[in-house]
Coordinates of C-alpha atoms and ligand atoms in Angstrom, one line a residue:
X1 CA 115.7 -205.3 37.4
X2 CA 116.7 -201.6 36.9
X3 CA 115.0 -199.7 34.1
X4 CA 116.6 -200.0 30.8
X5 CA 116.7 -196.5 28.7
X6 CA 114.1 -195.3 26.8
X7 CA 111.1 -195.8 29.2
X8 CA 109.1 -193.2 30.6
X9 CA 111.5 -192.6 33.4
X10 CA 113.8 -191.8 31.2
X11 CA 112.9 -187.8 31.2
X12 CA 113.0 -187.6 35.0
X13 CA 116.0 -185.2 36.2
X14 CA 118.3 -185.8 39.2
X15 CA 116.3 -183.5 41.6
X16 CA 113.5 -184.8 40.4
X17 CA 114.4 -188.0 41.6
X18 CA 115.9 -186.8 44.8
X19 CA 112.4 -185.7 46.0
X20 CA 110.5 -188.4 45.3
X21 CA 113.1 -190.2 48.0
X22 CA 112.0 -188.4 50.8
X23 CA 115.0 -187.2 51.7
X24 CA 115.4 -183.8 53.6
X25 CA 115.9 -180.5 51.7
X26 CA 119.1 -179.5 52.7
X27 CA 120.7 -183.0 51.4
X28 CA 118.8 -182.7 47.8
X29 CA 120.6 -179.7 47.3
X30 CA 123.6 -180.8 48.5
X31 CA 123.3 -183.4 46.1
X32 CA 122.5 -181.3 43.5
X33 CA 125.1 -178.5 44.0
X34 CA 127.6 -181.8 44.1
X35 CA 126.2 -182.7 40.2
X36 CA 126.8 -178.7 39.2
X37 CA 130.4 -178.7 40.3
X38 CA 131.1 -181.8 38.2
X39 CA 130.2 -179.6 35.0
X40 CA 133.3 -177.8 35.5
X41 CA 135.0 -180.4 36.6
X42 CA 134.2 -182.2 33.4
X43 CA 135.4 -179.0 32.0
X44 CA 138.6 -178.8 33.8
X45 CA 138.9 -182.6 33.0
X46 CA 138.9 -181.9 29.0
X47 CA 140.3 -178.8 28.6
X48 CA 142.7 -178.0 31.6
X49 CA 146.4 -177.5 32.2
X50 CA 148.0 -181.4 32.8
X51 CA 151.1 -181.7 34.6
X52 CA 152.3 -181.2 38.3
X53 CA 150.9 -178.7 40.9
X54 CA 154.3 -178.8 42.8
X55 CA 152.1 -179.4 45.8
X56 CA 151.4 -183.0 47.9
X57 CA 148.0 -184.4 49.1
X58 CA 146.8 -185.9 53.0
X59 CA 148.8 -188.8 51.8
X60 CA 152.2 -187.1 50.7
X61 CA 151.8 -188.2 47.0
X62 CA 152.5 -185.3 44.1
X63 CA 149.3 -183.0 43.3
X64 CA 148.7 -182.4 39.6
X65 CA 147.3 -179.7 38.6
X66 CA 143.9 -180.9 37.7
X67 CA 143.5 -182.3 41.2
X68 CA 143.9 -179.6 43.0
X69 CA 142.1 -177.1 40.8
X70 CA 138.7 -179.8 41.0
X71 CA 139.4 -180.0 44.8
X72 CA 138.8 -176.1 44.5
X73 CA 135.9 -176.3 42.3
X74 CA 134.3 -178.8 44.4
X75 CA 134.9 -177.3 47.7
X76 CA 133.9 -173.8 46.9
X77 CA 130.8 -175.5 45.6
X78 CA 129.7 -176.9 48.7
X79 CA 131.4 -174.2 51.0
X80 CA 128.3 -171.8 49.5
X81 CA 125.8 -174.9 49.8
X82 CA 124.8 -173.5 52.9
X83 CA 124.0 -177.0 54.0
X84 CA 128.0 -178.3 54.9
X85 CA 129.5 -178.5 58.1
X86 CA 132.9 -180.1 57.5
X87 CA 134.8 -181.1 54.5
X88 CA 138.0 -183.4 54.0
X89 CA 139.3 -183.9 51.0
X90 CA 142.0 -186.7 49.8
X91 CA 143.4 -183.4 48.4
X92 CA 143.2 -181.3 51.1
X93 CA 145.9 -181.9 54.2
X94 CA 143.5 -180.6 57.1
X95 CA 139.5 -180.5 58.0
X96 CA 138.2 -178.0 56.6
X97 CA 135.3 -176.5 59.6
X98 CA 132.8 -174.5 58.1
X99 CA 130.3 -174.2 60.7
X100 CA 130.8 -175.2 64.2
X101 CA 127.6 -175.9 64.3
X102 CA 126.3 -179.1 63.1
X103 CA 122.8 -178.8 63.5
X104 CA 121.2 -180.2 59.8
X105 CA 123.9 -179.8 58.3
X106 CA 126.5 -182.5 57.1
X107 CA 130.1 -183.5 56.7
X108 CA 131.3 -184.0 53.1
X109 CA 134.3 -186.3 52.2
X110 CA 135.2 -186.5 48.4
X111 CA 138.2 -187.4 46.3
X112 CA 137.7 -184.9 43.6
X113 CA 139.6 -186.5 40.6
X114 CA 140.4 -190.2 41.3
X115 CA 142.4 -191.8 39.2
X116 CA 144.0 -188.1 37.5
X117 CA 147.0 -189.7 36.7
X118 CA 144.8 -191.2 34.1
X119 CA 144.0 -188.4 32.4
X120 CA 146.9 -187.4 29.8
X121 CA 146.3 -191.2 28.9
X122 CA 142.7 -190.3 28.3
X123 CA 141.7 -192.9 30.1
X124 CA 138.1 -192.4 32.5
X125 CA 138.4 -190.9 35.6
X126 CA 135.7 -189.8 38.9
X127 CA 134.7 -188.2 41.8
X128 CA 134.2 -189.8 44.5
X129 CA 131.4 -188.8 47.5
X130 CA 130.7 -189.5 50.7
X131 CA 127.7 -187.5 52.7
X132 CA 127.4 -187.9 56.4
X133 CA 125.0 -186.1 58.8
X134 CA 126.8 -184.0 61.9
X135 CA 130.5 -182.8 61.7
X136 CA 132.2 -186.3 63.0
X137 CA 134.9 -187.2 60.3
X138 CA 136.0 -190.2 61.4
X139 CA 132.0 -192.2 61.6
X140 CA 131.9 -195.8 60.3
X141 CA 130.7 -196.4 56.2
X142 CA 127.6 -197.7 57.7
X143 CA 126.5 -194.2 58.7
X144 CA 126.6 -192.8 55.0
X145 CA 123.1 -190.5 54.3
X146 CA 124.1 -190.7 50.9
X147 CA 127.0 -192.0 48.8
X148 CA 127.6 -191.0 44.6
X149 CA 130.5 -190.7 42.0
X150 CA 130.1 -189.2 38.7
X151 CA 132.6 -190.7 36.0
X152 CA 134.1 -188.7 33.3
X153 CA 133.8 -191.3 30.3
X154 CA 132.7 -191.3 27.0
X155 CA 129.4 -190.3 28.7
X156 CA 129.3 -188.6 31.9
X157 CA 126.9 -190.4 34.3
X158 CA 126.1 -189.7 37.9
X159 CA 125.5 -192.7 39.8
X160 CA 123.6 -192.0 43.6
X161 CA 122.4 -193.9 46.5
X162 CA 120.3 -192.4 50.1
X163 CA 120.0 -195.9 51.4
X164 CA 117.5 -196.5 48.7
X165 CA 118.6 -198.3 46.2
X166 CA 121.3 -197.2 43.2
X167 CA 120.4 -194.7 40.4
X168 CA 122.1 -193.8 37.3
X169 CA 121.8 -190.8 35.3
X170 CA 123.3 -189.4 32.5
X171 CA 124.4 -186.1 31.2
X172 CA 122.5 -185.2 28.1
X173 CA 123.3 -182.4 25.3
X174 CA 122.2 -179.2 27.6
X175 CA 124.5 -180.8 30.5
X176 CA 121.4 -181.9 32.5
X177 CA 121.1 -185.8 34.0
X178 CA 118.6 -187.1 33.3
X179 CA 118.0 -191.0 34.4
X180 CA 118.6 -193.6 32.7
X181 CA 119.1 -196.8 35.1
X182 CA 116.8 -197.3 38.2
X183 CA 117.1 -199.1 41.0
X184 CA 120.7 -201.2 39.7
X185 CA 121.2 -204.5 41.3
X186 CA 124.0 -207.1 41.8
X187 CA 124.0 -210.7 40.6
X188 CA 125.6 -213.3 43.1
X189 CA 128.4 -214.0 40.9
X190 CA 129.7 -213.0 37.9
X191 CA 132.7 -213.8 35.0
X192 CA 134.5 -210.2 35.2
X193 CA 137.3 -209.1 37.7
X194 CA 139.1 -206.2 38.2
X195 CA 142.7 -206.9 40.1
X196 CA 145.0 -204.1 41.7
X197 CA 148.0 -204.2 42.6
X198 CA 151.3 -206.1 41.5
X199 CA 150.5 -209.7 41.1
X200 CA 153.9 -210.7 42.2
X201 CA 153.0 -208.9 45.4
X202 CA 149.8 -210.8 46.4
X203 CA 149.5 -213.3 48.9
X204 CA 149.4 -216.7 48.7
X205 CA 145.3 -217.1 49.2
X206 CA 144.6 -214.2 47.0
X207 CA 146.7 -215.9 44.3
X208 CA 144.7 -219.0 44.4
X209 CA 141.6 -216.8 44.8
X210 CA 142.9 -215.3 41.4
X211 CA 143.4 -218.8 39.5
X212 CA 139.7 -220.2 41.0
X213 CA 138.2 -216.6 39.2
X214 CA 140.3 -217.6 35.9
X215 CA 139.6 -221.6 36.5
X216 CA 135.6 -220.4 36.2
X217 CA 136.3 -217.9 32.6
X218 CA 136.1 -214.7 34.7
X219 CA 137.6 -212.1 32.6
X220 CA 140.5 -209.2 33.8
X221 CA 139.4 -205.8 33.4
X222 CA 141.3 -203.4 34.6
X223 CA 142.0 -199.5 33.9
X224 CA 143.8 -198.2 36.7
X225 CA 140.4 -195.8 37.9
X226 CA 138.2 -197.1 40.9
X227 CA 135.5 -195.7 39.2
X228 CA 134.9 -196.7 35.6
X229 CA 136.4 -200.4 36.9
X230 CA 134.0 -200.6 39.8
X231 CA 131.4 -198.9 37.5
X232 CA 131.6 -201.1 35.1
X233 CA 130.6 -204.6 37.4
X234 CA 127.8 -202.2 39.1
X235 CA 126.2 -201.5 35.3
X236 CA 126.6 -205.2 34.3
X237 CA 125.4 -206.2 37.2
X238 CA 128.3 -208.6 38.1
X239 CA 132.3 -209.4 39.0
X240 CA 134.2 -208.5 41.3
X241 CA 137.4 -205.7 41.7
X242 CA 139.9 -205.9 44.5
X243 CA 142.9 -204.4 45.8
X244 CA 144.3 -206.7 48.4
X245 CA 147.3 -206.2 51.0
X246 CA 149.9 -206.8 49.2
X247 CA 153.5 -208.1 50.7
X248 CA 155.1 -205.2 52.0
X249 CA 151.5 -202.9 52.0
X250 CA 149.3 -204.8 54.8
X251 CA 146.9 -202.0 54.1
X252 CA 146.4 -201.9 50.1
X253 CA 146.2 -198.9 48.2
X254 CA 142.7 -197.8 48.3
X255 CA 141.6 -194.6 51.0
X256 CA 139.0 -195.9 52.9
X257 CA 137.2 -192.4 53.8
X258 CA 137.2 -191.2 50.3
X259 CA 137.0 -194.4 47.5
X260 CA 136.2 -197.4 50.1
X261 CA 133.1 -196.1 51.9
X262 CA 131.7 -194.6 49.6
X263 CA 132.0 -197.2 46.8
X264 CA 131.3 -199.9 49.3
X265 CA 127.8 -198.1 50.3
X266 CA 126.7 -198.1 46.9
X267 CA 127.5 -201.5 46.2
X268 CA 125.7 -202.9 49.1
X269 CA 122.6 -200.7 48.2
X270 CA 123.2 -202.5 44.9
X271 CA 122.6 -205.8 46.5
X272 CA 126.9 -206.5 46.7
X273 CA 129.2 -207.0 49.5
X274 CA 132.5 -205.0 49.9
X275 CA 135.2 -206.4 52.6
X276 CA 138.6 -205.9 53.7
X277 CA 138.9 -209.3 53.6
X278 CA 137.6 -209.9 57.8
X279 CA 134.7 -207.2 57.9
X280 CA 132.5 -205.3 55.6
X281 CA 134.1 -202.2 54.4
X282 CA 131.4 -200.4 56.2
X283 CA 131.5 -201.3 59.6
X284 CA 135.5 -200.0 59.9
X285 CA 135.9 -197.9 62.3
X286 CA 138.0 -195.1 61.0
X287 CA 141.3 -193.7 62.8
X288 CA 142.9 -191.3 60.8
X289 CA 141.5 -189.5 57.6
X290 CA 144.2 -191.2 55.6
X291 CA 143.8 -194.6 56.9
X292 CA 144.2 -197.3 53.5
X293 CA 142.3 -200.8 53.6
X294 CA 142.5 -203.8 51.4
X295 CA 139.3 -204.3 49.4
X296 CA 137.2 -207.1 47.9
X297 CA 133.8 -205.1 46.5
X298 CA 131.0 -207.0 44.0
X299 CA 129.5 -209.6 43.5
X300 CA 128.2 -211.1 47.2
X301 CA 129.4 -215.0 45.9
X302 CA 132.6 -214.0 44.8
X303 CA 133.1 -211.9 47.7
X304 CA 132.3 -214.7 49.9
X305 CA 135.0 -216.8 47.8
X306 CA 137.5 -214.4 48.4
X307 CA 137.0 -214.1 52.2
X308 CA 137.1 -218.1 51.9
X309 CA 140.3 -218.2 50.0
X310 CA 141.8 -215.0 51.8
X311 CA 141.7 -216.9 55.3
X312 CA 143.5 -220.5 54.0
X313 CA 146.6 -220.4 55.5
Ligands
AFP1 P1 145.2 -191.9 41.9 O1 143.9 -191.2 42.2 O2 146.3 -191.5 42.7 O3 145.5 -191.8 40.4 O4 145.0 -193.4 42.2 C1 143.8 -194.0 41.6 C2 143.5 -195.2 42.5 O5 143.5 -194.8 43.8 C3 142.2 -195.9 42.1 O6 141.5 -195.1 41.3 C4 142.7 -197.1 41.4 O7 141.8 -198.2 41.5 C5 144.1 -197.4 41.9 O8 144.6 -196.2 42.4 C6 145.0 -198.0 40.9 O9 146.2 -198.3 41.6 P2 147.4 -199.0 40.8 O10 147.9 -198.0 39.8 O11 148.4 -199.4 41.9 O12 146.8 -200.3 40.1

């Protein structure tokens, strides 16, 4: 069980906790210099201009403002890291080469403001990171060094994994995190999920996969952000949130370099399963930086069922 709030590792900061993993130095401060950009981020989040940038993304879809202004926070953060290769960015059309040379240093892949559409709603949105060592932008999930979001709720938390287990920490009145879960873990099955897409659009197993998860009381939740949905079945330790091919979309939605691997790391290091409905999420060998996948991610039973009713004919 993780540790609830209130115990004594409650006062133990996030770089604290980084070096007690026994992780290199470059990557703790990479980490770290991550969790600093997301204070202005946060700031940009409450307080900046809404509305269109005039510009499009890798994937062709309009730019608003606030994305491309984190994009710039967050990449100029880890530009002066000192400790990053290559970036790519759902925001950014290109690679972005820092150093040719890859020697200890690694390749970052973010999306800096998932779900910004969400914002003028005040609903919760994230950033979403991957961390890979060597300058190869196109390596399987499985070869994640690290993998973290930090969601702009009601709270801002910062949720982290190096392949050793899932922490949570949250930002306290000086803007420090500080933890406040440890070590979170997944149940085999749970009574939440979290559906994307348009219904009418899903195929004919996923639709029955739907009715077997209402048939057992599972509840909908669903906001619209990858990150406060998926963050929400990661805290309570069950359910499950998908975004399936869809008739007409073969590949779903979701970016698999920049919301899939990532999210999909974590979750397994939580003790979850993440599919694109054949193979784990992480063992996808990417193509192109923009590549899409369908996605089952939580709980490993539900997953399972999913994969089960996903292959009837
Ligand atoms: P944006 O980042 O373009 O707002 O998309 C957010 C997102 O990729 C992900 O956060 C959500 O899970 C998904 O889109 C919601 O998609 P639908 O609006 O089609 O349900």
């Amino acid at each position: 069980m993780h540790s609830e709030p209130g115990s004594t590792k409650f006062q133990i900061d996030l770089r604290r906790h980084l070096r007690q993993q026994n992780i290199s130095d470059n990557l703790v401060h990479l980490i770290c210099e991550i969790a600093e950009a997301s204070k202005y981020v946060i700031n940009a989040v409450r307080t900046g201009e809404l509305g269109v940038a005039g510009t499009s993304n890798l994937y062709g879809e309009e730019q608003l403002a606030l994305d491309v202004l984190s994009d710039r926070i967050i990449r100029k953060r880890l530009v002066h890291s000192g400790v990053v290769c290559t970036i790519v960015s759902e925001e950014m059309d290109e690679i972005f080469q820092v150093h040719t040379d890859s020697d200890g240093l690694y390749t970052v892949a973010y999306d800096p403001l998932d779900g910004s559409s969400l914002v003028d709603v005040n609903l919760a949105v994230g950033t979403i990171v991957s961390i890979y060592e060597g300058n190869d932008v196109l390596q399987c999930g499985r070869n994640q060094v690290a993998a973290l979001y930090v969601l702009y709720g009601p709270r801002v938390t910062f949720v982290y994994s190096v392949g050793k287990g899932v922490h949570e920490f949250t930002m306290n009145h000086l803007m420090e995190f500080t933890l406040t879960r440890e070590n979170i873990r997944m149940q085999p099955s749970g009574k939440i999920y979290s559906p994307g897409g348009q219904r009418n659009l899903y195929g004919k197993g996923v639709e029955k996969f739907v009715r077997y998860l209402e048939a057992k009381g599972s509840k909908l939740r669903y906001s619209g952000g990858l990150v406060p949905d998926l963050n929400q079945i990661l805290l309570k330790g069950k359910g499950i949130f998908m975004y399936p091919a869809l008739n007409g979309f073969p590949e779903g939605k979701l970016r698999l370099l920049f919301e899939l691997n990532p999210m999909a790391f974590l979750m397994e290091q939580a003790g979850g399963a993440a599919t694109n409905g054949c193979i784990p999420i992480l063992d996808i060998k990417p193509e192109k930086l923009d590549q899409r996948s369908p996605v089952f991610i939580g709980s490993t039973e539900d997953v399972g069922k999913a994969v089960e009713y996903g292959n009837e004919s």
